[in-house]
CSV table of C-alpha atoms and ligand atoms in Angstrom, one decimal:
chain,number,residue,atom,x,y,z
V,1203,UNK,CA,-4.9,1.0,23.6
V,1204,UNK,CA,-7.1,0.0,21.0
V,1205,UNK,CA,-6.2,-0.7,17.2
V,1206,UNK,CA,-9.2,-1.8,15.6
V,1207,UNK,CA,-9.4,-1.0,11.1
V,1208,UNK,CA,-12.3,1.7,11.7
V,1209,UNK,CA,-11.5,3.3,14.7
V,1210,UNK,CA,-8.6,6.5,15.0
V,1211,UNK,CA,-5.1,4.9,15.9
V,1212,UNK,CA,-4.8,6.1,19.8
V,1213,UNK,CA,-3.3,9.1,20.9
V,1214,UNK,CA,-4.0,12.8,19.8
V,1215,UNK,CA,-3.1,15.1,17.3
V,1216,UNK,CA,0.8,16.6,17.8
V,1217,UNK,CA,1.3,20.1,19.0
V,1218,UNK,CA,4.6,21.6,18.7
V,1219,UNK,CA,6.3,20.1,21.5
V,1220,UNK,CA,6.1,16.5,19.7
V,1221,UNK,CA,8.3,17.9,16.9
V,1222,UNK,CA,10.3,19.4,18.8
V,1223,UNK,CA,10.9,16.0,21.0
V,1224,UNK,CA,11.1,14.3,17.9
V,1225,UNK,CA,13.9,16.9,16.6
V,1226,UNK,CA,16.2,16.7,19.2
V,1227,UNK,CA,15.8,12.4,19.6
V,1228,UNK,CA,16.1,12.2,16.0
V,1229,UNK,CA,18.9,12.5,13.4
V,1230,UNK,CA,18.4,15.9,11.8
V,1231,UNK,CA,16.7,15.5,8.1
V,1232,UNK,CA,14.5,12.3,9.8
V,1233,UNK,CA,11.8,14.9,11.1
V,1234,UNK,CA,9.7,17.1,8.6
V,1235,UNK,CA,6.8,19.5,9.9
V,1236,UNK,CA,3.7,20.6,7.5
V,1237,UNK,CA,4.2,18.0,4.8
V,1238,UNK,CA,2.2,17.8,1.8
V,1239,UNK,CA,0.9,14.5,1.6
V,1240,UNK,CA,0.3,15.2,-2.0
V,1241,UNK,CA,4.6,15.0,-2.3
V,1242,UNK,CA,4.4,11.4,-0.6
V,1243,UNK,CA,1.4,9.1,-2.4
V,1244,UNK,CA,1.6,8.1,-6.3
V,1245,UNK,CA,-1.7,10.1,-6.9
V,1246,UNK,CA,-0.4,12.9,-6.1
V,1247,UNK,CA,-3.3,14.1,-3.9
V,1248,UNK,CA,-3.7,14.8,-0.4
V,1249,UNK,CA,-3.4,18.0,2.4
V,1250,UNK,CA,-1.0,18.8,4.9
V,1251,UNK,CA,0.3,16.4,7.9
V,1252,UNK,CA,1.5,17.7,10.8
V,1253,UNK,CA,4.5,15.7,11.5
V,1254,UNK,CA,6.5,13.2,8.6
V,1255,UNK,CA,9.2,11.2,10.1
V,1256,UNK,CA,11.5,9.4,7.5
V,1257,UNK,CA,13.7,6.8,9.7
V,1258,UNK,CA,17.1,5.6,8.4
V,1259,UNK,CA,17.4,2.6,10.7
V,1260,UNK,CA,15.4,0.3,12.7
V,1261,UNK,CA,17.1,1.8,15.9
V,1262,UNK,CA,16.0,5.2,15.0
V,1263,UNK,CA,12.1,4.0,14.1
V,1264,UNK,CA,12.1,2.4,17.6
V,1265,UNK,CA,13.8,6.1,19.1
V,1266,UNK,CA,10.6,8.1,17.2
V,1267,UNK,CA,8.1,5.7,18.6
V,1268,UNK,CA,9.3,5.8,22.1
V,1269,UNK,CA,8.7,9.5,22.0
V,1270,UNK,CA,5.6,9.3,19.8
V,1271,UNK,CA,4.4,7.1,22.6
V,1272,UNK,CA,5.7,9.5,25.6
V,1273,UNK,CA,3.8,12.7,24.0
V,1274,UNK,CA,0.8,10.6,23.3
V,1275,UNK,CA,0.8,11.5,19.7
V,1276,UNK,CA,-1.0,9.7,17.3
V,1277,UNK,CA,0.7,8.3,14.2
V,1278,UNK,CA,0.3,5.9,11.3
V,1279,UNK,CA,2.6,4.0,8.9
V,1280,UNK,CA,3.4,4.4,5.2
V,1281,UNK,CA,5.4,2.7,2.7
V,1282,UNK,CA,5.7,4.7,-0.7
V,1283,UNK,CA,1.7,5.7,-0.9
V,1284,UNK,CA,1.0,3.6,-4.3
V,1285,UNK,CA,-2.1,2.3,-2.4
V,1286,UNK,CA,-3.6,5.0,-0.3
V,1287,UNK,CA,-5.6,7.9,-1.0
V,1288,UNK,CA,-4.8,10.9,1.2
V,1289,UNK,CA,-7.8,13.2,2.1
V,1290,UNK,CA,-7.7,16.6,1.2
V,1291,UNK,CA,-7.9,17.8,4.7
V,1292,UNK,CA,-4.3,15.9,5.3
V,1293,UNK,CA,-3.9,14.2,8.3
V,1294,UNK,CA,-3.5,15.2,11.8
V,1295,UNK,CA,-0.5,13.4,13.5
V,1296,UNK,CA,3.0,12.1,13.0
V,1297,UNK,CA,3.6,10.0,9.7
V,1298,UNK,CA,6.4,7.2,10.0
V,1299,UNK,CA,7.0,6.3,6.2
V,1300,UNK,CA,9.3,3.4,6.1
V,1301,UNK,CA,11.8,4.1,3.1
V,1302,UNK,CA,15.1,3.0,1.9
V,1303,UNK,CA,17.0,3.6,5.2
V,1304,UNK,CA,15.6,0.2,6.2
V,1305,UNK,CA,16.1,-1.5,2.7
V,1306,UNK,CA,18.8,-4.4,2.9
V,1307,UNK,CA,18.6,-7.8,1.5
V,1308,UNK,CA,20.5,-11.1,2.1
V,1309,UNK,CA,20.3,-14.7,1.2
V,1310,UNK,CA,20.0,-17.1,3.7
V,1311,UNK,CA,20.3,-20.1,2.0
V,1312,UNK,CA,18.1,-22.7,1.0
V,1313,UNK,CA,15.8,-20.8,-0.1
V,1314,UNK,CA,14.7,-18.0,2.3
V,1315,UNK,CA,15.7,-14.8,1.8
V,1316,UNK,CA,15.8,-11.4,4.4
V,1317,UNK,CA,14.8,-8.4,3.3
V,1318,UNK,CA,14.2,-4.8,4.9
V,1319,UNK,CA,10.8,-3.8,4.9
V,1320,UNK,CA,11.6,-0.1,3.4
V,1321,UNK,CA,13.3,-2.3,0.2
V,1322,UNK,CA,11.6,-1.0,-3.7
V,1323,UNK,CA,9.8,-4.1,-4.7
V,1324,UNK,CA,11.5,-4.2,-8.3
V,1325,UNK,CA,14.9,-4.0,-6.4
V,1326,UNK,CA,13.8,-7.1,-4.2
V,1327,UNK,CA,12.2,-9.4,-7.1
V,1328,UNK,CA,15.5,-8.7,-9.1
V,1329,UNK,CA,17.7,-9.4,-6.6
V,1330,UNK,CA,15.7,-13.0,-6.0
V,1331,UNK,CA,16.1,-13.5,-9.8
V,1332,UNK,CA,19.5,-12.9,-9.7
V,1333,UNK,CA,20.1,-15.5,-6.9
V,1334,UNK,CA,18.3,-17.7,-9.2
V,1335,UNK,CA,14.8,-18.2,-7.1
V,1336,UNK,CA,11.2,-18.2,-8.4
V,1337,UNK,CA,8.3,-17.2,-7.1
V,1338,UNK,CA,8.5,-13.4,-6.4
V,1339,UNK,CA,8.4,-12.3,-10.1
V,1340,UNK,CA,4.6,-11.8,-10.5
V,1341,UNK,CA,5.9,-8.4,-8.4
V,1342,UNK,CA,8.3,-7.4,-10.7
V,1343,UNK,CA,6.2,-4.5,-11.6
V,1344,UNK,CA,5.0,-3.2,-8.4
V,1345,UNK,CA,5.9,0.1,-7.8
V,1346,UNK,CA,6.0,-0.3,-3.5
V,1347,UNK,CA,8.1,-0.8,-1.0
V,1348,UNK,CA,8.2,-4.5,0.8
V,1349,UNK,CA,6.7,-3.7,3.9
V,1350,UNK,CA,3.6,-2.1,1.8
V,1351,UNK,CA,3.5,-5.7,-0.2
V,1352,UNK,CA,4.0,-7.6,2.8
V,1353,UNK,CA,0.5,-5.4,4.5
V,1354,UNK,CA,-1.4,-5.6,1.0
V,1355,UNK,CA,-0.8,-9.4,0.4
V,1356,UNK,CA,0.7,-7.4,-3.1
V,1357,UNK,CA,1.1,-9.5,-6.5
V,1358,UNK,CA,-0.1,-10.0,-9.4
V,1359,UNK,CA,-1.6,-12.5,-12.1
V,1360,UNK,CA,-3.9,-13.5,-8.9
V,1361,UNK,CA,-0.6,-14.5,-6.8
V,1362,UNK,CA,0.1,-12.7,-3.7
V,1363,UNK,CA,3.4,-12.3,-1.8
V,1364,UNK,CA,1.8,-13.9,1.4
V,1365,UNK,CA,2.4,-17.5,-0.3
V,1366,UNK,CA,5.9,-16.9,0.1
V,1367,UNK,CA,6.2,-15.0,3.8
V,1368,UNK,CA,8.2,-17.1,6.5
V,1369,UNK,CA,8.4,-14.8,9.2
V,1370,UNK,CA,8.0,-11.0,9.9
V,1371,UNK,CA,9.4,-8.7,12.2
V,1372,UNK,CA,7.6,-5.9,13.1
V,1373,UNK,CA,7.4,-3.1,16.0
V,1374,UNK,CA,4.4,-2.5,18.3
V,1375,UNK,CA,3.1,1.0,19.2
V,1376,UNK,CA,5.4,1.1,22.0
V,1377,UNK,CA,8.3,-0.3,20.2
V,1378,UNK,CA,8.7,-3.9,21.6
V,1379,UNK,CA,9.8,-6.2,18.3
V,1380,UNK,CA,7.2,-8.8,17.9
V,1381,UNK,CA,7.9,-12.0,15.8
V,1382,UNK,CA,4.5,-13.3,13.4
V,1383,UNK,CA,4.6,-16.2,11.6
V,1384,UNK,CA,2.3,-16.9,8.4
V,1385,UNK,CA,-0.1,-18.0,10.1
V,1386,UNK,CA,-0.7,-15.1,12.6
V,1387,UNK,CA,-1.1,-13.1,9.5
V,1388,UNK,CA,-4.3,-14.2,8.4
V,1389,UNK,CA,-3.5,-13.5,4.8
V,1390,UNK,CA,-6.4,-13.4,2.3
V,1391,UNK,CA,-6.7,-11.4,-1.1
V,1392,UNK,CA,-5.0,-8.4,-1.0
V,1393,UNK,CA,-5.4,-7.9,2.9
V,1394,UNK,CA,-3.7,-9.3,5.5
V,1395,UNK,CA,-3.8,-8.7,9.6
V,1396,UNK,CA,-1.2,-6.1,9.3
V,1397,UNK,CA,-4.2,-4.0,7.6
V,1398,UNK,CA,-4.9,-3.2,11.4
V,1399,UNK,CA,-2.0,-0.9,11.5
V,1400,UNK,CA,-0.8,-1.7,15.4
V,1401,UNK,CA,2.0,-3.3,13.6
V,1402,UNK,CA,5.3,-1.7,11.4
V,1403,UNK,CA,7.1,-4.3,9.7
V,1404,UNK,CA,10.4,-3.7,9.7
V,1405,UNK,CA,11.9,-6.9,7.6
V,1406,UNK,CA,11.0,-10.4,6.5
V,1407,UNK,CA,11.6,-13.7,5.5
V,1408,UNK,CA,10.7,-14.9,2.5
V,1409,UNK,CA,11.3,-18.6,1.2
V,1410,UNK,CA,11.1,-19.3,-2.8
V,1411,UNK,CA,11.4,-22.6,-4.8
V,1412,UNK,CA,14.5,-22.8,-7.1
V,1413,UNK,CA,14.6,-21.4,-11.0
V,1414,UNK,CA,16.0,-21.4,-14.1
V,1415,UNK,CA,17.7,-17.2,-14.2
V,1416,UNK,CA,17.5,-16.7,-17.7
V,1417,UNK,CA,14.0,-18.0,-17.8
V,1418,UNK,CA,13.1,-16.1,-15.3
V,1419,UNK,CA,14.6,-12.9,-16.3
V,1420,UNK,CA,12.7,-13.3,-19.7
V,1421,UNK,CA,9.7,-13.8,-17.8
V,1422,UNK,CA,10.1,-10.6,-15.8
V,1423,UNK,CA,10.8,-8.6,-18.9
V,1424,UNK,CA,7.3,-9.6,-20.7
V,1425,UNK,CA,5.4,-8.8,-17.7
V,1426,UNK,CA,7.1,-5.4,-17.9
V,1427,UNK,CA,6.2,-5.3,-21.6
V,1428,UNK,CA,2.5,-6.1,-20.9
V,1429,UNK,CA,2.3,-4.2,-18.2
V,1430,UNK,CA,3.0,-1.5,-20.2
V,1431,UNK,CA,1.1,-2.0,-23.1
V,1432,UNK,CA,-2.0,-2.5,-20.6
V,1433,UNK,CA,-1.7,0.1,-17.5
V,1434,UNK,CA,-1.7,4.3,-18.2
V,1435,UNK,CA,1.8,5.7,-17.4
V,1436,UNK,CA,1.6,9.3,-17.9
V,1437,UNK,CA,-0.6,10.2,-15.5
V,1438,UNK,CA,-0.5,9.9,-11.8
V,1439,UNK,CA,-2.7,6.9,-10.3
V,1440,UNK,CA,-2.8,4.0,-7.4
V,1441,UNK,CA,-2.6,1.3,-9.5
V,1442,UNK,CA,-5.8,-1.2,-9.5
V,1443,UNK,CA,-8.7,0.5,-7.6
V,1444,UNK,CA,-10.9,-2.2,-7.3
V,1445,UNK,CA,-10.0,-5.9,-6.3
V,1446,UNK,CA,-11.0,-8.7,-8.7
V,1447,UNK,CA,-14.3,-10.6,-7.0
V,1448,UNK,CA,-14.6,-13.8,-8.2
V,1449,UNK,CA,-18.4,-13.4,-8.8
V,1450,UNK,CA,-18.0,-10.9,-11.0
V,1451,UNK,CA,-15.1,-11.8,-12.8
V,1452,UNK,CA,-17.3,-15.3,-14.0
V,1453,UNK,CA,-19.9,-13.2,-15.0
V,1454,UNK,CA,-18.6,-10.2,-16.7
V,1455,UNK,CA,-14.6,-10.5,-16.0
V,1456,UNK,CA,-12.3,-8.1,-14.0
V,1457,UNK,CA,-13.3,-4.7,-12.7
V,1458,UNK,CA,-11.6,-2.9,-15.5
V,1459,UNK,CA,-13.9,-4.8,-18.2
V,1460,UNK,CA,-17.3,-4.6,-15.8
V,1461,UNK,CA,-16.6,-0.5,-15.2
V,1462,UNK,CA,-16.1,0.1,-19.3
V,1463,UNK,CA,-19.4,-2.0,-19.7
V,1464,UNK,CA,-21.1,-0.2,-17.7
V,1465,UNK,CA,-20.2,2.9,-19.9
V,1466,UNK,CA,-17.5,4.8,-17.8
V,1467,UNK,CA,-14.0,4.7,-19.2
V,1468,UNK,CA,-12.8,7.9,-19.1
V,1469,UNK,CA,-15.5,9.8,-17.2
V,1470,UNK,CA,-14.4,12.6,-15.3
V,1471,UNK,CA,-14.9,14.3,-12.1
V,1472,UNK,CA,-12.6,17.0,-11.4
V,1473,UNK,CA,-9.5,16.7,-12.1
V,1474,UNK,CA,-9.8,12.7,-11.5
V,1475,UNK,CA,-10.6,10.7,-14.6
V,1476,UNK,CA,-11.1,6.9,-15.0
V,1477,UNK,CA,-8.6,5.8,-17.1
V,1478,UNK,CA,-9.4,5.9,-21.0
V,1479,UNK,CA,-6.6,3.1,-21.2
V,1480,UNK,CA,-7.9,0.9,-18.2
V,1481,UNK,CA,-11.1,1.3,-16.6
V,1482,UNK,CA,-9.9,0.2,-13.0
V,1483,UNK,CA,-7.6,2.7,-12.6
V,1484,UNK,CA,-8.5,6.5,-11.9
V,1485,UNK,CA,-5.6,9.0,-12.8
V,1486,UNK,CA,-5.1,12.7,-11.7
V,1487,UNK,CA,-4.7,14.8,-15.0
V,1488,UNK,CA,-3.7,17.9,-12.5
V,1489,UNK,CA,-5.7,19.0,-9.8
V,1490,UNK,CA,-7.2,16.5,-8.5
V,1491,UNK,CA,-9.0,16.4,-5.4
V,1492,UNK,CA,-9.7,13.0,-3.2
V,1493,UNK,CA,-13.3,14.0,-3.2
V,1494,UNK,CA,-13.2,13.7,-6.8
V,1495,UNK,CA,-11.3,10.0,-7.1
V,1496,UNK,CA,-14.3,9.0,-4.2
V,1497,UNK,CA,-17.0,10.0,-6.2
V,1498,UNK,CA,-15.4,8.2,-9.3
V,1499,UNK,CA,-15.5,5.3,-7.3
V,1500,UNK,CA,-19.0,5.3,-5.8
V,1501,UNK,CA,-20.3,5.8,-9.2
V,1502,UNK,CA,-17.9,3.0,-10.3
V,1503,UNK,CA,-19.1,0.8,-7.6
V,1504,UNK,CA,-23.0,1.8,-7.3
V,1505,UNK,CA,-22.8,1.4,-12.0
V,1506,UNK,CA,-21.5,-2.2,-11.6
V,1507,UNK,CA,-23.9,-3.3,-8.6
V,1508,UNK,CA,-26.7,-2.0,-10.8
V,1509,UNK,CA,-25.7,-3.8,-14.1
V,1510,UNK,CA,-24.5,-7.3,-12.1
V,1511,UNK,CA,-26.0,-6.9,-8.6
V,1512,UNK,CA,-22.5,-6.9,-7.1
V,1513,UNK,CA,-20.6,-4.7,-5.2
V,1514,UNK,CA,-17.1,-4.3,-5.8
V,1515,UNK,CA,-15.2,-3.5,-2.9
V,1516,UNK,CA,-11.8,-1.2,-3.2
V,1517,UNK,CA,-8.2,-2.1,-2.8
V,1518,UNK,CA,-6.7,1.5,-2.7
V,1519,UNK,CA,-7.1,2.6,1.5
V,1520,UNK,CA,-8.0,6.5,2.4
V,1521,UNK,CA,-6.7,7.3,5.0
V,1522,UNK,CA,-9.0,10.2,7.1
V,1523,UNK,CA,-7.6,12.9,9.0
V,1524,UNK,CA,-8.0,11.1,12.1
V,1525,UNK,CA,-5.7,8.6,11.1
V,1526,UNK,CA,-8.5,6.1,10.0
V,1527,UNK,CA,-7.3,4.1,7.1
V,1528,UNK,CA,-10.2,1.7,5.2
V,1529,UNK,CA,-10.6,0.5,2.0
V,1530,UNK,CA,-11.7,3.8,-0.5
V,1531,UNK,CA,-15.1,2.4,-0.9
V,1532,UNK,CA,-16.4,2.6,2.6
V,1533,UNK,CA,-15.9,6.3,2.4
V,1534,UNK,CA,-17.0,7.0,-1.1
V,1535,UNK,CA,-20.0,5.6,-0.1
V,1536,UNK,CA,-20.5,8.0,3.1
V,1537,UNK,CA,-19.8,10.8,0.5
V,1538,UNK,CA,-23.3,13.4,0.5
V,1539,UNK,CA,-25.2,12.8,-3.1
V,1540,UNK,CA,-24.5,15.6,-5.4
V,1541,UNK,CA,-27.0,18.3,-5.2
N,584,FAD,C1,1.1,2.0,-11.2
N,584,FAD,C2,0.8,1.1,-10.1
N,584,FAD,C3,0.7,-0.3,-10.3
N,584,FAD,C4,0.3,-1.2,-9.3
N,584,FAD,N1,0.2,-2.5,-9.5
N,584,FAD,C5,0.0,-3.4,-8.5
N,584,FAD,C6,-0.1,-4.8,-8.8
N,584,FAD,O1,0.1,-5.3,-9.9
N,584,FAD,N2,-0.4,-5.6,-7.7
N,584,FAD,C7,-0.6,-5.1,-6.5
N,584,FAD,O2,-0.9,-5.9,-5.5
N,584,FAD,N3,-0.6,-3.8,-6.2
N,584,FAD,C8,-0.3,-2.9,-7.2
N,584,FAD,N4,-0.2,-1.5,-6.9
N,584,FAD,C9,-0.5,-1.1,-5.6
N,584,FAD,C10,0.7,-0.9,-4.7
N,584,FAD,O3,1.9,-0.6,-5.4
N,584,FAD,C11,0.9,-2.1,-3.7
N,584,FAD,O4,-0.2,-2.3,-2.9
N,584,FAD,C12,2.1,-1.9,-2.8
N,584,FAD,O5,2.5,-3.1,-2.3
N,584,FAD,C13,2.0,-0.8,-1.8
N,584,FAD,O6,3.2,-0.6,-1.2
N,584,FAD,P1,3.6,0.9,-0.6
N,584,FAD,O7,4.9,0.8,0.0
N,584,FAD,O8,3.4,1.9,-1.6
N,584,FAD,O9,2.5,1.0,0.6
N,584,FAD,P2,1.5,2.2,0.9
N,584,FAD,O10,0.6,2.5,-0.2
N,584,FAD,O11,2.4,3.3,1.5
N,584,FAD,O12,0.7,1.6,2.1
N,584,FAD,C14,-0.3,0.6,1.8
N,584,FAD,C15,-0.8,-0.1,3.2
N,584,FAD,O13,0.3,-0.8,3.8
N,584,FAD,C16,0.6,-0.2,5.1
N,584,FAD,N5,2.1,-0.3,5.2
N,584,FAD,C17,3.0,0.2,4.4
N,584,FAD,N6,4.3,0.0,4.8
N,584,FAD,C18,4.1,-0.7,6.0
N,584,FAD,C19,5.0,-1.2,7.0
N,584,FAD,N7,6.3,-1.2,6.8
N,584,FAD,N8,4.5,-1.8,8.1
N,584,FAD,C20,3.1,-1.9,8.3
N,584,FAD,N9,2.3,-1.4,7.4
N,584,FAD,C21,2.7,-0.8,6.3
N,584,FAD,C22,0.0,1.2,5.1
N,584,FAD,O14,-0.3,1.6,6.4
N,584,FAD,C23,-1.2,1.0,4.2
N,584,FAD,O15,-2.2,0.4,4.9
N,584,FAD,C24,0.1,-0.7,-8.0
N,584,FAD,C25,0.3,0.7,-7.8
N,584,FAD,C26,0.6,1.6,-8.8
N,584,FAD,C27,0.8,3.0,-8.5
């Protein structure tokens, strides 16, 4: 089978015998049919998908892809959608979104800590606080699950979580557990080899330095604080849609700063707006379509390449009907020129 980052994921689209097979291996409420993918992603955007499974273990995740790989079906992974755009057609196949079920956390001493990959990241950098570690609180504000941070290389104030990943376990497409250490993850800015999507993480192994609590608790809360005062919070968005290039950031700064100079903060299209508060996010005031947040970002993209001759690329991923999930950009830039 072949996983490659723009090809389908194998397998075909599910007819009704795969939720029905999924049904009766499955505890009941793990299996949803006809999901909006709208109800699952932090934009709030997105058609229908076939098939959502929602496992509460590691046992039963390995149970739905043994019969996901029986019936051929095709499937992807999701944490709690506060990176992806989901197309407006939906997506044809079985989504596995890896949620609280597989959420614990325990300290292992020295150090390292073991955390489920379905764990909410605030949960997880408070916890480390709380056992008096630093290193994880640049995430404190990250609204994701672990596994999602672990596949984005997730942080911020330019840290990324991949500085501190030991070891992580994931499942195959057939279900055999596979073991990768750091350095079979290839980490870079905000991408890592998990990006491929052959591979669900389902926990991890962090190790942090030691800290001072207190301090560290007061660091946590201003980030909160500035995060606020900085990001929109009303409306529905993905977080930073653009990653920082370093390039651009010596010549004109971050991709929020760049997009306002080149005169679009708060430019609509549809119901999809680019922030008036930041200009690297795009928010959904109600309505919004994912044609609408990709033509935002090709103009986005194809204003700033104009004004500084470079072309930022996108850290939200769409993911396709097929099951192909990219970076946003790739696809805005496919979109058909407005008549
Ligand atoms: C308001 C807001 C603020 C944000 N701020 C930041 C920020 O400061 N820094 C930052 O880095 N990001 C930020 N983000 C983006 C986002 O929260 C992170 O990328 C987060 O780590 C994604 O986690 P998720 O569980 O939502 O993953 P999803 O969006 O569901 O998935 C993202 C990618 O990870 C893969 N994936 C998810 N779970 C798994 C798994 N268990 N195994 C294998 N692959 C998996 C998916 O296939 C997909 O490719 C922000 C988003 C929002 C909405």
């Amino acid at each position: 089978m072949t996983f490659a980052a723009d090809l389908a994921p194998p397998g075909h689209a599910p007819d009704a015998g795969v939720a029905a097979a999924l049904r009766s291996a499955l505890p009941s409420g793990e299996v949803a049919t006809d999901v909006p993918l709208a109800t699952l992603g932090r934009w709030r955007i997105g058609g229908p998908a076939d098939i959502v499974v929602t496992p509460q273990s590691v046992e039963t995740l390995a149970t739905a892809l043994a019969v996901i790989a029986e019936q051929d079906a095709r499937h992807i992974v999701i944490g709690d959608g506060s990176n992806l755009l989901f197309d407006d057609a939906g997506f044809r196949g079985v989504v596995l979104r890896i949620g609280r079920g597989l959420g614990g956390i325990r300290n292992l001493g020295d150090g390292v800590v073991e955390a489920g990959a379905g764990l909410w990241v605030p949960a997880f950098v408070r916890q480390v606080i709380d056992w008096g570690l630093a290193g994880a609180v640049h995430a404190i504000g990250i609204p994701g699950t672990l596994g999602g941070l672990i596949t984005m290389n997730g942080g911020s104030q330019r840290k990324g979580i991949g500085e501190n990943v030991v070891r992580v376990d994931a499942i195959d497409h057939v279900g055999r557990m596979q073991r990768l250490t750091q350095d079979d993850l290839d980490y870079r800015y905000r991408a890592s080899r998990l990006q491929r999507g052959d591979l669900i993480v389902v926990a991890a192994q962090l190790r942090f330095a030691t800290g001072d609590r207190q301090a560290l608790r007061r660091e946590a809360l201003s980030i909160l604080a500035a995060r606020r005062a900085k990001f929109p919070m009303v409306r529905a968005n993905c977080g930073s849609v653009f990653v920082s290039d370093p390039a651009l950031y010596s010549l004109i700064g971050p991709p929020g700063l760049a997009i306002e100079r080149a005169g679009l903060k708060g430019v609509s299209a549809g119901g999809a707006q680019i922030s008036p508060d930041h200009a690297n996010f795009i928010v959904n005031n109600g309505g919004a379509r994912a044609q609408d947040v990709l033509h935002l970002i090709r103009l986005a993209r194809r204003s700033v390449a104009a004004m500084s001759g470079i072309a930022m690329d996108a850290e939200v991923r769409h993911l396709a009907p097929d099951g192909v999930m990219r970076p946003a950009h790739e696809v805005a830039e496919l979109l058909a020129d407005p008549a």
